[in-house]
Coordinates of C-alpha atoms and ligand atoms in Angstrom, one line a residue:
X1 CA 0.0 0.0 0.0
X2 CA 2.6 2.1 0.8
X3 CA 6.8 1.4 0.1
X4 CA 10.1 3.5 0.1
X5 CA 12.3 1.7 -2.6
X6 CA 15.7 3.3 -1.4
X7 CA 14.5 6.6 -1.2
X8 CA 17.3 9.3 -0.5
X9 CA 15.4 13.1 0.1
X10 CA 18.2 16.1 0.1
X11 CA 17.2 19.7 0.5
X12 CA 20.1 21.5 0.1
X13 CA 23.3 20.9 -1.8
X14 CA 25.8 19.8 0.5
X15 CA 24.2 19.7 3.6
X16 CA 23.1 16.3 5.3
X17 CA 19.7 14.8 3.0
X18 CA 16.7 14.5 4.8
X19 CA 16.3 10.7 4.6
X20 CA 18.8 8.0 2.7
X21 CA 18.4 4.7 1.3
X22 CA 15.0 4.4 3.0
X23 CA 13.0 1.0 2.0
X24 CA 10.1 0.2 3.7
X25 CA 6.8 -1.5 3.0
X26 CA 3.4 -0.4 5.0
X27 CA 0.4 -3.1 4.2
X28 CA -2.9 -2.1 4.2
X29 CA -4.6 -1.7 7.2
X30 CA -1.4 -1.6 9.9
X31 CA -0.7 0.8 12.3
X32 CA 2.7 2.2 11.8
X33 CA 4.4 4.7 14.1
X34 CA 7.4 6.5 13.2
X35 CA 9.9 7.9 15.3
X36 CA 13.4 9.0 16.4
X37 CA 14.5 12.7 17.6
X38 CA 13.8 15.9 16.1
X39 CA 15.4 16.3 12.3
X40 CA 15.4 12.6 12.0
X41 CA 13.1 12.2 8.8
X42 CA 9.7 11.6 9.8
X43 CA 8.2 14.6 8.4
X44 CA 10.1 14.3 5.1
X45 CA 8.6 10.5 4.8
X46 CA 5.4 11.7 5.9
X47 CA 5.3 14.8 2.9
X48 CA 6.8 11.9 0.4
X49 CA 3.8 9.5 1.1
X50 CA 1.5 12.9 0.9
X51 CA 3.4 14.0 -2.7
X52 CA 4.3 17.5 -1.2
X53 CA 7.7 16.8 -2.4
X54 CA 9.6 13.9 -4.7
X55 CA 12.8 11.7 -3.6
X56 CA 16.0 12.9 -5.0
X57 CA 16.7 9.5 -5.5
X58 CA 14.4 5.9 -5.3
X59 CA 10.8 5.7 -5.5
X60 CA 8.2 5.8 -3.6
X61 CA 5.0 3.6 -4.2
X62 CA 1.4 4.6 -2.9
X63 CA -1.7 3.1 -3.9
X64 CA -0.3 1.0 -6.2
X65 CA 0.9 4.3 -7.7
X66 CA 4.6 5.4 -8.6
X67 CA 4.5 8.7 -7.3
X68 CA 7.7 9.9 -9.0
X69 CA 6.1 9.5 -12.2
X70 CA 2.6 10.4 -11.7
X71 CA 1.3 13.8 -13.3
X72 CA 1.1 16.8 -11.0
X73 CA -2.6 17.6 -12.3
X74 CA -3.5 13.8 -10.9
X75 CA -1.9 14.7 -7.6
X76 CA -5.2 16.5 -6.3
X77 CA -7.0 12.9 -7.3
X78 CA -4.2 11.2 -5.3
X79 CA -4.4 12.9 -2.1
X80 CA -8.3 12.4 -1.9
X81 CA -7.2 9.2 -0.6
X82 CA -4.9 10.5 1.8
X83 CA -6.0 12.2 5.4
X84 CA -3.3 14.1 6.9
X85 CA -3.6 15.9 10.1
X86 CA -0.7 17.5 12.2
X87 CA 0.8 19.0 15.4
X88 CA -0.8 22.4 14.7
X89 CA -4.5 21.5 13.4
X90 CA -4.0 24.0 10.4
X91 CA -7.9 24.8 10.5
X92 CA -9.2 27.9 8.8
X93 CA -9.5 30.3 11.5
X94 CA -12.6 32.3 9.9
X95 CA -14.7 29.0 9.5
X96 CA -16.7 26.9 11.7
X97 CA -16.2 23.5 12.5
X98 CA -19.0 22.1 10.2
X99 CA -17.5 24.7 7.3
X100 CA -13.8 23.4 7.9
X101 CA -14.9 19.3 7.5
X102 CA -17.2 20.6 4.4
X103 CA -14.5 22.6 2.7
X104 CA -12.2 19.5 2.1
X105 CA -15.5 17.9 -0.1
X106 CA -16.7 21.1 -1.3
X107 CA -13.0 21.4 -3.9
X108 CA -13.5 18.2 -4.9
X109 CA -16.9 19.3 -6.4
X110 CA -19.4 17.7 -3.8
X111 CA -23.1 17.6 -4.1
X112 CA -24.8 19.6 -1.5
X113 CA -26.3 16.3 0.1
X114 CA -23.2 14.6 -0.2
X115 CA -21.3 17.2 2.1
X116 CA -24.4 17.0 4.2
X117 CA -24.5 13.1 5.0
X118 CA -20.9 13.1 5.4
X119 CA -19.8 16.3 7.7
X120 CA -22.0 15.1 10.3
X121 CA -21.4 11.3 10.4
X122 CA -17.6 12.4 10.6
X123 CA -18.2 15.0 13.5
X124 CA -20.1 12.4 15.5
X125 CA -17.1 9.6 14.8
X126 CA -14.7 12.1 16.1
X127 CA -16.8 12.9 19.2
X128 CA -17.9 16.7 17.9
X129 CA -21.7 16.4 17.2
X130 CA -23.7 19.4 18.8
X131 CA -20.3 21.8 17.9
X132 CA -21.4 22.5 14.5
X133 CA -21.3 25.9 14.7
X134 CA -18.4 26.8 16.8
X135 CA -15.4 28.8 15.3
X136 CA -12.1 26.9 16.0
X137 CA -11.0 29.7 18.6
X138 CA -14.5 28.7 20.8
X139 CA -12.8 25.3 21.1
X140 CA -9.7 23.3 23.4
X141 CA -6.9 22.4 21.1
X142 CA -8.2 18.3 21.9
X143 CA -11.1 19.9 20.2
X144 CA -9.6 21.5 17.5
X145 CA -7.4 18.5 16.7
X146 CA -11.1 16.6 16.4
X147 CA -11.9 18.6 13.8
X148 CA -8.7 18.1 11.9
X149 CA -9.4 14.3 12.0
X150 CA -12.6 14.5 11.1
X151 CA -11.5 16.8 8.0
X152 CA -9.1 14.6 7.6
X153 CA -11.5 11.8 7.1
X154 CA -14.4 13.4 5.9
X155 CA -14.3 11.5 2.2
X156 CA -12.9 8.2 3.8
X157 CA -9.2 8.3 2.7
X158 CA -7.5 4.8 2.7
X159 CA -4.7 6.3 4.5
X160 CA -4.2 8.6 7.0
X161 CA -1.2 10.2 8.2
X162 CA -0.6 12.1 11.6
X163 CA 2.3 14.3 12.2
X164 CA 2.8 14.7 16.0
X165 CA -0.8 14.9 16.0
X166 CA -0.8 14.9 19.9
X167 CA 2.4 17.3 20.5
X168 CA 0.3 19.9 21.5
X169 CA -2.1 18.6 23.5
X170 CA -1.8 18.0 27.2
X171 CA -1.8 13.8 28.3
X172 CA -5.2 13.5 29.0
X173 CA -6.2 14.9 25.8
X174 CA -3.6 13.3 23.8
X175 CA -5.2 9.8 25.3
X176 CA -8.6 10.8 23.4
X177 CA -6.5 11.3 19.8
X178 CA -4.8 8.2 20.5
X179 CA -7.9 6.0 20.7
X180 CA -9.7 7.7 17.8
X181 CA -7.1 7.2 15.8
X182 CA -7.1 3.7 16.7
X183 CA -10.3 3.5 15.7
X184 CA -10.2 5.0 12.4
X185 CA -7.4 2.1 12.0
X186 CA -9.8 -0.6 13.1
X187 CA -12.2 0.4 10.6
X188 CA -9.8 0.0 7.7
X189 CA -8.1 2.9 7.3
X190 CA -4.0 2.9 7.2
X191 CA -2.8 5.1 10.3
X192 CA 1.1 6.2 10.0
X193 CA 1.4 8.7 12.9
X194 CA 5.0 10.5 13.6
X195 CA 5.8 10.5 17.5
X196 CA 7.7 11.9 20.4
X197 CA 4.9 10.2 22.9
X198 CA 6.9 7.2 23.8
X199 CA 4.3 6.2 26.2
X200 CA 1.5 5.4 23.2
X201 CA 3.9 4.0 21.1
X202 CA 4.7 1.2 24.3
X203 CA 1.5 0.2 25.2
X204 CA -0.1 0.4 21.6
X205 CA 2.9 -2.0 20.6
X206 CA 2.1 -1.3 17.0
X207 CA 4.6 -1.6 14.3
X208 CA 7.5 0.8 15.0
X209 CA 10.0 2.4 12.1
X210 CA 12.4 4.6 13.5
X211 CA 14.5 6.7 12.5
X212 CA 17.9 8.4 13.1
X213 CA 19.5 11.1 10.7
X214 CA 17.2 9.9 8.0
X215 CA 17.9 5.9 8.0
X216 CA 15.8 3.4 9.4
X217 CA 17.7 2.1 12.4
X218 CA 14.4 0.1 13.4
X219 CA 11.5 -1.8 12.0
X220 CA 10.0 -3.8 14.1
X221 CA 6.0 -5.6 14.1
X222 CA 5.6 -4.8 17.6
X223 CA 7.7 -2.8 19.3
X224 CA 8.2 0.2 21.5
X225 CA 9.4 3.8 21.5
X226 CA 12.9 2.6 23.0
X227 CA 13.7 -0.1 25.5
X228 CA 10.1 -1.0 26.9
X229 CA 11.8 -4.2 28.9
X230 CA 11.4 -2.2 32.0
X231 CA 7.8 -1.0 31.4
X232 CA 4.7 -3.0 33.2
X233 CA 2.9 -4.4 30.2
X234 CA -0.4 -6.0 29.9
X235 CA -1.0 -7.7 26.7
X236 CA -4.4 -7.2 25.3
X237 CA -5.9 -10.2 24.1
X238 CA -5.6 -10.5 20.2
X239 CA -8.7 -11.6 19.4
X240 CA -10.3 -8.0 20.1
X241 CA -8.8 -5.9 18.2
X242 CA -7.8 -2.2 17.7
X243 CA -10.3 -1.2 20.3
X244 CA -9.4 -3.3 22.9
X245 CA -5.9 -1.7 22.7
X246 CA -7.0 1.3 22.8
X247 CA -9.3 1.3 25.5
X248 CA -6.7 -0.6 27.8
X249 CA -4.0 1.9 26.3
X250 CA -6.5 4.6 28.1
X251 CA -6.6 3.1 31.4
X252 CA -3.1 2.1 31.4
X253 CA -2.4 5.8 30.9
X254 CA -4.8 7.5 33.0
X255 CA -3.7 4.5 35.9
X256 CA -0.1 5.7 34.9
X257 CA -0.3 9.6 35.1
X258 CA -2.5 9.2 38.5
X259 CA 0.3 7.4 40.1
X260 CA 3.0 9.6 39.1
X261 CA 0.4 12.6 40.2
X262 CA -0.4 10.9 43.2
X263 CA 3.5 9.7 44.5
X264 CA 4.7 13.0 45.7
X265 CA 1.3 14.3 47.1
X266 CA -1.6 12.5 49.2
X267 CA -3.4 9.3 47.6
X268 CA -6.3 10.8 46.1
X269 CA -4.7 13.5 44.1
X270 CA -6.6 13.8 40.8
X271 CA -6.0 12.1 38.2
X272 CA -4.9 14.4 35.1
X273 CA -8.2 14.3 33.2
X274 CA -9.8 16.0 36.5
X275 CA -9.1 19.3 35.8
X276 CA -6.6 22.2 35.2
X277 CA -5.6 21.2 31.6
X278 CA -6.2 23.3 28.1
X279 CA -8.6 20.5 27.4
X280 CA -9.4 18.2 30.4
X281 CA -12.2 16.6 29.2
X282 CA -11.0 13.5 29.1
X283 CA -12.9 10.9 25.7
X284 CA -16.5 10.6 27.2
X285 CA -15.9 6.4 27.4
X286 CA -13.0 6.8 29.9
X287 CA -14.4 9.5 31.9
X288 CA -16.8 8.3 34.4
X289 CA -15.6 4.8 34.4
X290 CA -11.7 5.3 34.6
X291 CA -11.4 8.1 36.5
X292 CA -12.5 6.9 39.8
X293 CA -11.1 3.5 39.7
X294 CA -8.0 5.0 38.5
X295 CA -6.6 6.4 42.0
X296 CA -4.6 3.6 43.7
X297 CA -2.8 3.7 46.7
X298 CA 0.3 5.5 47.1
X299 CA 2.6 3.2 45.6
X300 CA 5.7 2.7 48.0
X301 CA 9.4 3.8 47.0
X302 CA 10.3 0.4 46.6
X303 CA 7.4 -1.2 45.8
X304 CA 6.4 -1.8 41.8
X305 CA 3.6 0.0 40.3
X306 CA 1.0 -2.3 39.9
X307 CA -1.7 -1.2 37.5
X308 CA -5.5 -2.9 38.1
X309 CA -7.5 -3.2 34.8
X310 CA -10.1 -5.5 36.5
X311 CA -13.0 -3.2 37.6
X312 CA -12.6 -0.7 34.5
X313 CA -14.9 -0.7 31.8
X314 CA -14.7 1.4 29.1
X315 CA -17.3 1.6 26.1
X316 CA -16.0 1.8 23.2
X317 CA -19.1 3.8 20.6
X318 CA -20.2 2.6 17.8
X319 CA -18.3 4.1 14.7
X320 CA -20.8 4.5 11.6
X321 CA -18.8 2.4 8.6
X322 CA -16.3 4.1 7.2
X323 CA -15.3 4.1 3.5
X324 CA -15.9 -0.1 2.1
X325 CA -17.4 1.8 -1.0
X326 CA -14.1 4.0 -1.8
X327 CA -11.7 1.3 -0.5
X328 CA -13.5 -1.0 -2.9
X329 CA -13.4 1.7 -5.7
X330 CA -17.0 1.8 -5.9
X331 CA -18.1 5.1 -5.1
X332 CA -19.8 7.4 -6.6
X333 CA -17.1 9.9 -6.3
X334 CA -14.5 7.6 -8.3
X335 CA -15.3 8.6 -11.8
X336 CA -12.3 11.1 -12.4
X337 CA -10.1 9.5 -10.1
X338 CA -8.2 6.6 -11.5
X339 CA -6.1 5.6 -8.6
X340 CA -7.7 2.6 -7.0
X341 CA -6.6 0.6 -4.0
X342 CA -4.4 -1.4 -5.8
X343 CA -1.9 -2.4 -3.3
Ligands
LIG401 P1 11.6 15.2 11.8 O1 10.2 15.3 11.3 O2 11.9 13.8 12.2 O3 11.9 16.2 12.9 P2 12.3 16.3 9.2 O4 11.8 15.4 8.2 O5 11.5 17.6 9.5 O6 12.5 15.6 10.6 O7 13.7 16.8 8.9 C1 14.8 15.9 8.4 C2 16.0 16.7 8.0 O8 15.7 17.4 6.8 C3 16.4 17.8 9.0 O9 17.8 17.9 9.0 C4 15.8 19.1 8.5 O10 16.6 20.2 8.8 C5 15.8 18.8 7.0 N1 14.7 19.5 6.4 C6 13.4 19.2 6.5 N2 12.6 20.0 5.8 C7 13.4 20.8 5.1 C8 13.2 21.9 4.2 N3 12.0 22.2 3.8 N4 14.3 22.5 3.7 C9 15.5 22.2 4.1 N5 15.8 21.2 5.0 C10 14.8 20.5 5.5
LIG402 MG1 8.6 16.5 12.0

């Protein structure tokens, strides 16, 4: 679905390239996190797969398409089936949330009822419904960063790609992005999200690619951000998917920040979602369930930090179906558009 066939990216003459001899193979449907430190590549691969930008050297694949040779009038075609949403939400200011999810279907030519059935399923998947009318400045930057997904989605990409998408968002926001994300995956859609938050990338344990002055140093099916032998792990069981890790990546997290709130103060500080934040609401399924359960004790200095799924349940909402039609290439929308989900 998507590969890097040695792909070497150099901005400048002379100075380091942005990524060399990249190869790498993304399959439809995984969950692919990239990371490494600042200046490492991830954008660079992220704007390849998007077409902002060619390889100096190698190819890169999408869709079953070569992108070094595709035309640039068939690029806006291309990215129709790409959702890309990043660190700073880049939603028009002047617009309201219901305009800034339209807008993406209104260039590609849209019917009115088209952009009318879609807008709203997408702000309900993304948690939004009821903020229709709200400017982006009447919202938290969780909220914000919503709307970017949903705009992101809106006409059912097969892929989506996230660039830091939780960088600016405080932890108990970021746990809300983290499982709609997850969701969108389990529904199909290809997630490749760029990272710092080493935390998600452990407990998700998700395919990992990481990268160090623009080489792959690391590609592994499950892994971690780093070395996760130390970390307390609970393995969600296989069988149930996408959402199961997500919700158990949400208590494991909310457990997690609580006891590092709670160590230096008295046992029942609150837990992170409970206040003070830009956007401290945390996702609707984890906040009257998780919160309360999710004070323990005051963990002793030399005692382990056992976390206690057992009580916690989280409910996970149903998510209306999301693209079969366009993945399959039968949509109405497809008539112009020749790039089918080949690969
Ligand atoms: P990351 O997203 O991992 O922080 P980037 O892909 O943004 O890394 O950058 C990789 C390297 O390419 C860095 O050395 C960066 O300075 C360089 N680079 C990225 N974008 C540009 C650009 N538009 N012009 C010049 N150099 C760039
Ligand atoms: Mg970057």
């Amino acid at each position: 679905m998507i590969r890097f066939e040695n792909v070497t990216k150099s901005y400048r003459r002379g100075s380091r390239p942005g990524l060399s001899g990249v190869d790498f193979e993304i399959e439809r449907g995984e969950f692919v996190f990239l990371v490494g430190p600042s200046g490492s590549g991830k954008s660079t691969c992220l704007r390849l797969i998007l077409r902002e930008g060619l390889p100096s050297t190698g190819k890169v694949f999408v869709l079953g398409r070569d992108l070094t040779s595709i035309a640039n009038r068939k690029v806006p075609y291309f990215r129709r089936h790409v959702g890309s949403v990043f660190q700073d939400f880049r939603l028009l200011q002047n617009k309201t949330v219901f305009q800034n999810v339209a807008f993406t279907l209104q260039v590609t030519g849209a019917s009115r009822g088209y952009v009318q059935q879609l807008v709203p399923q997408a702000l309900e998947l993304v948690g939004l419904a009821g903020k229709e009318k709200r400017l982006p400045h009447e919202l938290s930057g969780g909220e914000q960063q919503r709307v970017a997904i949903a705009r992101a989605i809106v006409n059912r990409p097969q892929i989506l790609l996230a660039d830091e998408p939780t960088g600016n968002l405080d932890p108990a926001t970021s746990i809300g992005i983290m499982q709609l994300l997850a969701r969108i995956n389990n529904n199909g859609t290809t997630v490749v999200m760029a990272t710092h938050e080493a935390s998600f990338v452990d407990q998700m344990q998700r395919r990992v690619i990481e990268l160090a002055d623009g080489r792959i140093v690391r590609d592994e099916r499950h892994g971690g951000y780093g070395d996760t032998s130390g970390l307390p792990m609970l393995q969600p069981e296989k069988q149930r998917g996408a959402e199961s890790i997500a919700a158990l990546t949400a208590v494991l997290e909310l457990q997690k920040s609580v006891a590092v709130d709670a160590a230096p103060v008295s046992a029942g500080a609150a837990p992170q979602g409970g206040g003070g934040g830009v956007d401290a609401v945390a996702p609707a399924s984890t906040r009257d369930t998780a919160a309360p359960e999710a004070a323990p004790e005051q963990p002793a200095d030399d005692e382990p930090i056992v976390y206690r799924t057992g009580p916690i349940e989280i409910e996970i909402p149903e998510m209306p179906e999301v693209g079969v039609a366009d993945r399959l290439g039968l949509s109405e929308r497809a008539d112009d558009d020749q790039i089918g989900p080949t690969s």
